[in-house]
């Protein structure tokens, strides 16, 4: 494989990796705060009983 092709391959890989990471973090951000809020609410409910 020539160097130019290797560079293309690397940039494509990093592009795909970044895309995948942004998808994961986006879906995580959408689901995690709800869970954290629920847990905090439960802890507060337990503490105030």
Tab-separated table of N, CA and C in Angstrom:
chain	number	residue	atom	x	y	z
A	1	UNK	N	0.844	-1.192	0.000
A	1	UNK	CA	0.000	0.000	0.000
A	1	UNK	C	0.888	1.254	0.000
A	2	UNK	N	0.562	2.207	-0.845
A	2	UNK	CA	1.367	3.426	-0.882
A	2	UNK	C	1.045	4.319	0.316
A	3	UNK	N	1.932	5.257	0.579
A	3	UNK	CA	1.736	6.139	1.740
A	3	UNK	C	0.458	6.965	1.608
A	4	UNK	N	0.169	7.424	0.413
A	4	UNK	CA	-1.036	8.230	0.204
A	4	UNK	C	-2.284	7.427	0.566
A	5	UNK	N	-2.303	6.164	0.136
A	5	UNK	CA	-3.443	5.308	0.467
A	5	UNK	C	-3.537	5.057	1.964
A	6	UNK	N	-2.381	4.884	2.620
A	6	UNK	CA	-2.383	4.660	4.064
A	6	UNK	C	-2.942	5.883	4.786
A	7	UNK	N	-2.541	7.063	4.333
A	7	UNK	CA	-3.034	8.294	4.953
A	7	UNK	C	-4.543	8.406	4.780
A	8	UNK	N	-5.006	8.101	3.584
A	8	UNK	CA	-6.450	8.132	3.327
A	8	UNK	C	-7.172	7.180	4.266
A	9	UNK	N	-6.624	5.977	4.399
A	9	UNK	CA	-7.228	4.957	5.252
A	9	UNK	C	-7.282	5.433	6.702
A	10	UNK	N	-6.184	6.027	7.184
A	10	UNK	CA	-6.139	6.529	8.559
A	10	UNK	C	-7.163	7.633	8.777
A	11	UNK	N	-7.247	8.565	7.830
A	11	UNK	CA	-8.183	9.671	8.012
A	11	UNK	C	-9.623	9.159	7.974
A	12	UNK	N	-9.868	8.156	7.144
A	12	UNK	CA	-11.204	7.568	7.097
A	12	UNK	C	-11.522	6.881	8.422
A	13	UNK	N	-10.551	6.122	8.942
A	13	UNK	CA	-10.742	5.434	10.226
A	13	UNK	C	-11.018	6.426	11.343
A	14	UNK	N	-10.211	7.498	11.413
A	14	UNK	CA	-10.397	8.466	12.491
A	14	UNK	C	-11.735	9.190	12.328
A	15	UNK	N	-12.132	9.426	11.080
A	15	UNK	CA	-13.423	10.065	10.825
A	15	UNK	C	-14.555	9.167	11.322
A	16	UNK	N	-14.484	7.882	10.988
A	16	UNK	CA	-15.506	6.931	11.420
A	16	UNK	C	-15.506	6.777	12.935
A	17	UNK	N	-14.309	6.760	13.526
A	17	UNK	CA	-14.203	6.628	14.977
A	17	UNK	C	-14.840	7.826	15.664
A	18	UNK	N	-14.516	9.028	15.174
A	18	UNK	CA	-15.092	10.241	15.763
A	18	UNK	C	-16.605	10.233	15.622
A	19	UNK	N	-17.082	9.805	14.454
A	19	UNK	CA	-18.521	9.750	14.215
A	19	UNK	C	-19.180	8.783	15.193
A	20	UNK	N	-18.572	7.607	15.358
A	20	UNK	CA	-19.114	6.601	16.273
A	20	UNK	C	-19.103	7.121	17.703
A	21	UNK	N	-18.011	7.776	18.103
A	21	UNK	CA	-17.919	8.319	19.457
A	21	UNK	C	-18.982	9.380	19.684
A	22	UNK	N	-19.199	10.245	18.696
A	22	UNK	CA	-20.187	11.304	18.876
A	22	UNK	C	-21.592	10.711	18.976
A	23	UNK	N	-21.846	9.635	18.244
A	23	UNK	CA	-23.146	8.968	18.348
A	23	UNK	C	-23.331	8.373	19.733
A	24	UNK	N	-22.303	7.698	20.222
A	24	UNK	CA	-22.382	7.056	21.536
A	24	UNK	C	-22.602	8.101	22.612
A	25	UNK	N	-21.792	9.158	22.604
A	25	UNK	CA	-21.924	10.171	23.649
A	25	UNK	C	-23.280	10.855	23.555
A	26	UNK	N	-23.780	11.055	22.336
A	26	UNK	CA	-25.080	11.699	22.193
A	26	UNK	C	-26.180	10.828	22.794
A	27	UNK	N	-26.180	9.535	22.496
A	27	UNK	CA	-27.216	8.656	23.037
A	27	UNK	C	-27.042	8.476	24.537
A	28	UNK	N	-25.787	8.435	25.010
A	28	UNK	CA	-25.536	8.348	26.453
A	28	UNK	C	-26.057	9.590	27.152
A	29	UNK	N	-25.776	10.749	26.590
A	29	UNK	CA	-26.212	12.004	27.205
A	29	UNK	C	-27.730	12.068	27.272
A	30	UNK	N	-28.393	11.473	26.301
A	30	UNK	CA	-29.851	11.497	26.303
A	30	UNK	C	-30.436	10.594	27.378
A	31	UNK	N	-29.766	9.493	27.709
A	31	UNK	CA	-30.337	8.535	28.651
A	31	UNK	C	-29.807	8.686	30.071
A	32	UNK	N	-28.549	9.079	30.222
A	32	UNK	CA	-27.934	9.097	31.557
A	32	UNK	C	-28.555	10.116	32.508
A	33	UNK	N	-28.763	11.370	32.110
A	33	UNK	CA	-29.293	12.346	33.069
A	33	UNK	C	-30.617	11.918	33.694
A	34	UNK	N	-31.457	11.228	32.920
A	34	UNK	CA	-32.741	10.764	33.448
A	34	UNK	C	-32.493	9.784	34.589
A	35	UNK	N	-31.596	8.834	34.366
A	35	UNK	CA	-31.279	7.844	35.396
A	35	UNK	C	-30.712	8.525	36.634
A	36	UNK	N	-29.791	9.471	36.434
A	36	UNK	CA	-29.187	10.176	37.566
A	36	UNK	C	-30.243	10.948	38.334
A	37	UNK	N	-31.140	11.603	37.628
A	37	UNK	CA	-32.193	12.370	38.288
A	37	UNK	C	-33.090	11.446	39.106
A	38	UNK	N	-33.423	10.282	38.541
A	38	UNK	CA	-34.251	9.308	39.260
A	38	UNK	C	-33.553	8.831	40.526
A	39	UNK	N	-32.271	8.535	40.418
A	39	UNK	CA	-31.510	8.043	41.572
A	39	UNK	C	-31.452	9.118	42.648
A	40	UNK	N	-31.165	10.362	42.259
A	40	UNK	CA	-31.098	11.456	43.229
A	40	UNK	C	-32.444	11.637	43.916
A	41	UNK	N	-33.520	11.556	43.137
A	41	UNK	CA	-34.859	11.718	43.700
A	41	UNK	C	-35.126	10.620	44.728
A	42	UNK	N	-34.762	9.392	44.390
A	42	UNK	CA	-34.948	8.273	45.323
A	42	UNK	C	-34.149	8.488	46.600
A	43	UNK	N	-32.906	8.947	46.459
A	43	UNK	CA	-32.066	9.180	47.636
A	43	UNK	C	-32.666	10.276	48.512
A	44	UNK	N	-33.170	11.327	47.887
A	44	UNK	CA	-33.786	12.418	48.651
A	44	UNK	C	-35.041	11.913	49.353
A	45	UNK	N	-35.852	11.123	48.650
A	45	UNK	CA	-37.071	10.565	49.250
A	45	UNK	C	-36.724	9.713	50.468
A	46	UNK	N	-35.699	8.876	50.332
A	46	UNK	CA	-35.289	8.019	51.448
A	46	UNK	C	-34.779	8.858	52.612
A	47	UNK	N	-34.042	9.901	52.314
A	47	UNK	CA	-33.441	10.731	53.361
A	47	UNK	C	-34.502	11.526	54.116
A	48	UNK	N	-35.581	11.888	53.438
A	48	UNK	CA	-36.586	12.742	54.081
A	48	UNK	C	-37.687	11.952	54.770
A	49	UNK	N	-37.682	10.632	54.617
A	49	UNK	CA	-38.729	9.831	55.266
A	49	UNK	C	-38.480	9.690	56.754
